[in-house]
mmCIF file of C-alpha atoms in Angstrom:
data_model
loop_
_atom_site.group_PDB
_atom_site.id
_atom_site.type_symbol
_atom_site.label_atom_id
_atom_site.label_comp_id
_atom_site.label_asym_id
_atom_site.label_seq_id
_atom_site.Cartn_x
_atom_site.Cartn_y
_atom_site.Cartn_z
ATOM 1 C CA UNK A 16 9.162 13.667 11.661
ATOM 2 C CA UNK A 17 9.336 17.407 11.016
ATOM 3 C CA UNK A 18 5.744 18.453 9.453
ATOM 4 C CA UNK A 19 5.315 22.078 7.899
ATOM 5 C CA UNK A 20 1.661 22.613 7.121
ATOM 6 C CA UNK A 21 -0.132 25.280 5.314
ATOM 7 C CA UNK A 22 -3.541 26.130 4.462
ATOM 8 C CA UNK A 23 -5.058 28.050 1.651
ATOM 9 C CA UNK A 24 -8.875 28.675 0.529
ATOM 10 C CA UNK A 25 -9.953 25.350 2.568
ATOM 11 C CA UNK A 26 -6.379 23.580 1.012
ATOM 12 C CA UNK A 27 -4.308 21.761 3.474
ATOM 13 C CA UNK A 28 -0.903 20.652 2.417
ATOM 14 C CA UNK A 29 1.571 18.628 4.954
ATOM 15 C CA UNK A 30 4.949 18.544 3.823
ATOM 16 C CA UNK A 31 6.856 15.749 5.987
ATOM 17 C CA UNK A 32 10.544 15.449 6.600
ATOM 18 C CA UNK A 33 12.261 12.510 8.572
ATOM 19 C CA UNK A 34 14.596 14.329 11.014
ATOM 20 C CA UNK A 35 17.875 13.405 9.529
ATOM 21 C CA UNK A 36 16.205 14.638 5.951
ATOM 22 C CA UNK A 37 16.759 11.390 4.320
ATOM 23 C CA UNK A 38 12.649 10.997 3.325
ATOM 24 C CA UNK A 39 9.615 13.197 2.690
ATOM 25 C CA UNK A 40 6.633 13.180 1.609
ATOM 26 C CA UNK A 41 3.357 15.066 0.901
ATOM 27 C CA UNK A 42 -0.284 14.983 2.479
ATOM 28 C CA UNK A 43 -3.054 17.268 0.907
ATOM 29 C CA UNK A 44 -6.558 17.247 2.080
ATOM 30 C CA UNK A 45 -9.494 19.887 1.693
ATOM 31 C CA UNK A 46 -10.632 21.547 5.662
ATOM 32 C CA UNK A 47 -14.364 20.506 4.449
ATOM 33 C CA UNK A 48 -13.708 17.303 3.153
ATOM 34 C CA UNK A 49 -11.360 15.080 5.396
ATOM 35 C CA UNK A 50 -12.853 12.247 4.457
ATOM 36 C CA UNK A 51 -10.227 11.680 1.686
ATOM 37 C CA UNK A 52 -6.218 12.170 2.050
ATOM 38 C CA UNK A 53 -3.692 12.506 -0.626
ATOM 39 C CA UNK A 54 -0.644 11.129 -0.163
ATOM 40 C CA UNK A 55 2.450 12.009 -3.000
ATOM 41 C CA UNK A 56 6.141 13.093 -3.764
ATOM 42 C CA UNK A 57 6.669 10.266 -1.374
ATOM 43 C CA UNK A 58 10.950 9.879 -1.674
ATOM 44 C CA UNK A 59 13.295 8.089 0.545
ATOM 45 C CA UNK A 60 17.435 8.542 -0.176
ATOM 46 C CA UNK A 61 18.591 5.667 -2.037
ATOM 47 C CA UNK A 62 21.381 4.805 0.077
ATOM 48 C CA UNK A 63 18.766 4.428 3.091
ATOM 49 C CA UNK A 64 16.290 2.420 1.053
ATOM 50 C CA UNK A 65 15.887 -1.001 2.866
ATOM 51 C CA UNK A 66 16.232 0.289 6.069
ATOM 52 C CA UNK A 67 12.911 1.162 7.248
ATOM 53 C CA UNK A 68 12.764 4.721 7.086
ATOM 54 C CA UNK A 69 10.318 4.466 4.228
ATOM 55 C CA UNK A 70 8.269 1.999 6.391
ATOM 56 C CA UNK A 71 8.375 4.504 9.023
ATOM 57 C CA UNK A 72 7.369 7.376 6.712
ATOM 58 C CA UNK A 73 4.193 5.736 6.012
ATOM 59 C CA UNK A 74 3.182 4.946 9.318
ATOM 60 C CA UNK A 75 3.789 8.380 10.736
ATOM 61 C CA UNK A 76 1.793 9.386 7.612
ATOM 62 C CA UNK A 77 -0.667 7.251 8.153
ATOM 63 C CA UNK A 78 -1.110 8.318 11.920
ATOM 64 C CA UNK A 79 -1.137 11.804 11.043
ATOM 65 C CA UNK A 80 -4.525 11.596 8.266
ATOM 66 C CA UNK A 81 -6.012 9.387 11.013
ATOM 67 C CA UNK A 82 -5.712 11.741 13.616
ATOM 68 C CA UNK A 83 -6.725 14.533 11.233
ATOM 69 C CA UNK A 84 -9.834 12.358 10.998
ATOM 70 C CA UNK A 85 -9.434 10.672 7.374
ATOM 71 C CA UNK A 86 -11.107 7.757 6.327
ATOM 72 C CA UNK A 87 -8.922 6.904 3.345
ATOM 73 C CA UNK A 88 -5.275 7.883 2.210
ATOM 74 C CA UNK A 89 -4.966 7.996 -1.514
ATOM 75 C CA UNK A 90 -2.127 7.596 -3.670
ATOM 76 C CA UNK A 91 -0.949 7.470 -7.603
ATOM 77 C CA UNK A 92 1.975 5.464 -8.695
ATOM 78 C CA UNK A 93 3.577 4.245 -11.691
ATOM 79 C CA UNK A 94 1.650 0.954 -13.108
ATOM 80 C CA UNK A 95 4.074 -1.764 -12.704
ATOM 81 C CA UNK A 96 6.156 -0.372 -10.708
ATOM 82 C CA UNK A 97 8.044 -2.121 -7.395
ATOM 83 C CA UNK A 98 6.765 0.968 -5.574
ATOM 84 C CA UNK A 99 3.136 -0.480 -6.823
ATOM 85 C CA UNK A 100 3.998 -3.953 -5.237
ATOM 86 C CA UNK A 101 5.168 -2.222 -2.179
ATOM 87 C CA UNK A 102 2.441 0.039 -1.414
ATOM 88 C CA UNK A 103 -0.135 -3.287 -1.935
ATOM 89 C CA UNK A 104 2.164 -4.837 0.472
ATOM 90 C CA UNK A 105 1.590 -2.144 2.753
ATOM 91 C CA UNK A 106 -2.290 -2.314 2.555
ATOM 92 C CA UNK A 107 -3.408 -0.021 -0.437
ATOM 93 C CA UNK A 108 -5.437 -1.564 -3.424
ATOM 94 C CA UNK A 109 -5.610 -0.488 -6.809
ATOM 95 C CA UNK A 110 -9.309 1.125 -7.952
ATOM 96 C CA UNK A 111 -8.114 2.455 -11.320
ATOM 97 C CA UNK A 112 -5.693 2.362 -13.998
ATOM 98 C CA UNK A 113 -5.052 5.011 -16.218
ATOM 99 C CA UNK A 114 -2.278 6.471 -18.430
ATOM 100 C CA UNK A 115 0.061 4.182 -17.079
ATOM 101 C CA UNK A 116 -0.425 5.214 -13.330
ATOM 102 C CA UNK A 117 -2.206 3.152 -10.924
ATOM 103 C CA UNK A 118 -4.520 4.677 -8.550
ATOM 104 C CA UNK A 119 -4.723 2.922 -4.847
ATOM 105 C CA UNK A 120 -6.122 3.859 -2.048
ATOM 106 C CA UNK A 121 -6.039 2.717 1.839
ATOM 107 C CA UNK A 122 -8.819 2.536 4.467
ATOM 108 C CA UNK A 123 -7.743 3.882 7.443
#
C-alpha cells in the first residue's frame, strides 16, 4: 500500500492506495484523540471486486490505526447495503442508524 498522510491543526488524514491503484481508501484521526479512527471513501475497481484486494485494503487499514494506537475504526455506510453485510462480516457492528446510513464501528 502507498499511504500519503497529512496533518493540519491536530487533523490527520491517510489517504491509501493499493500499488497497482485498483483500491483506496481514507483514514482520519485527530493527533490528541487516537482513540477513535475514521475510516471512508473506501473504493475497490469493479473488475477486481472478488478478488481480495478489498479484503486486503482493510487489513492493511486496520494494521495501520492499530499501530497508530487506535482503539476503534469507525465507519458510515449505506443502510442496507451489501457493503453493510460485508463490513459486519468483517467484524464491525452497527451503533446507529440515521438518514439512511448505518454507523458501525470495530474494536481493534
Amino acid at each position: 500500500m502507498i499511504v500519503n498522510e497529512c496533518s493540519k491543526d491536530g487533523n490527520v488524514l491517510a489517504r491509501m492506495m493499493e500499488e497497482s491503484g485498483h483500491s483506496f481508501c481514507t483514514l482520519e484521526y485527530y493527533e490528541n484523540f487516537k482513540e477513535d479512527m475514521w475510516f471512508s471513501d473506501f473504493n475497490v475497481s469493479e473488475k477486481f471486486r472478488s478478488k481480495g484486494i478489498g479484503n486486503e485494503s482493510l487489513s492493511f487499514a486496520i494494521k495501520y490505526a492499530k499501530d497508530h494506537g487506535c482503539k476503534y475504526l469507525r465507519l458510515c455506510v449505506v443502510t442496507g447495503s451489501w457493503m453493510e453485510q460485508w463490513y459486519g462480516r468483517n467484524g464491525f457492528s452497527p451503533y446507529c442508524v440515521y438518514d439512511g446510513y448505518t454507523y458501525m464501528i470495530k474494536r481493534l
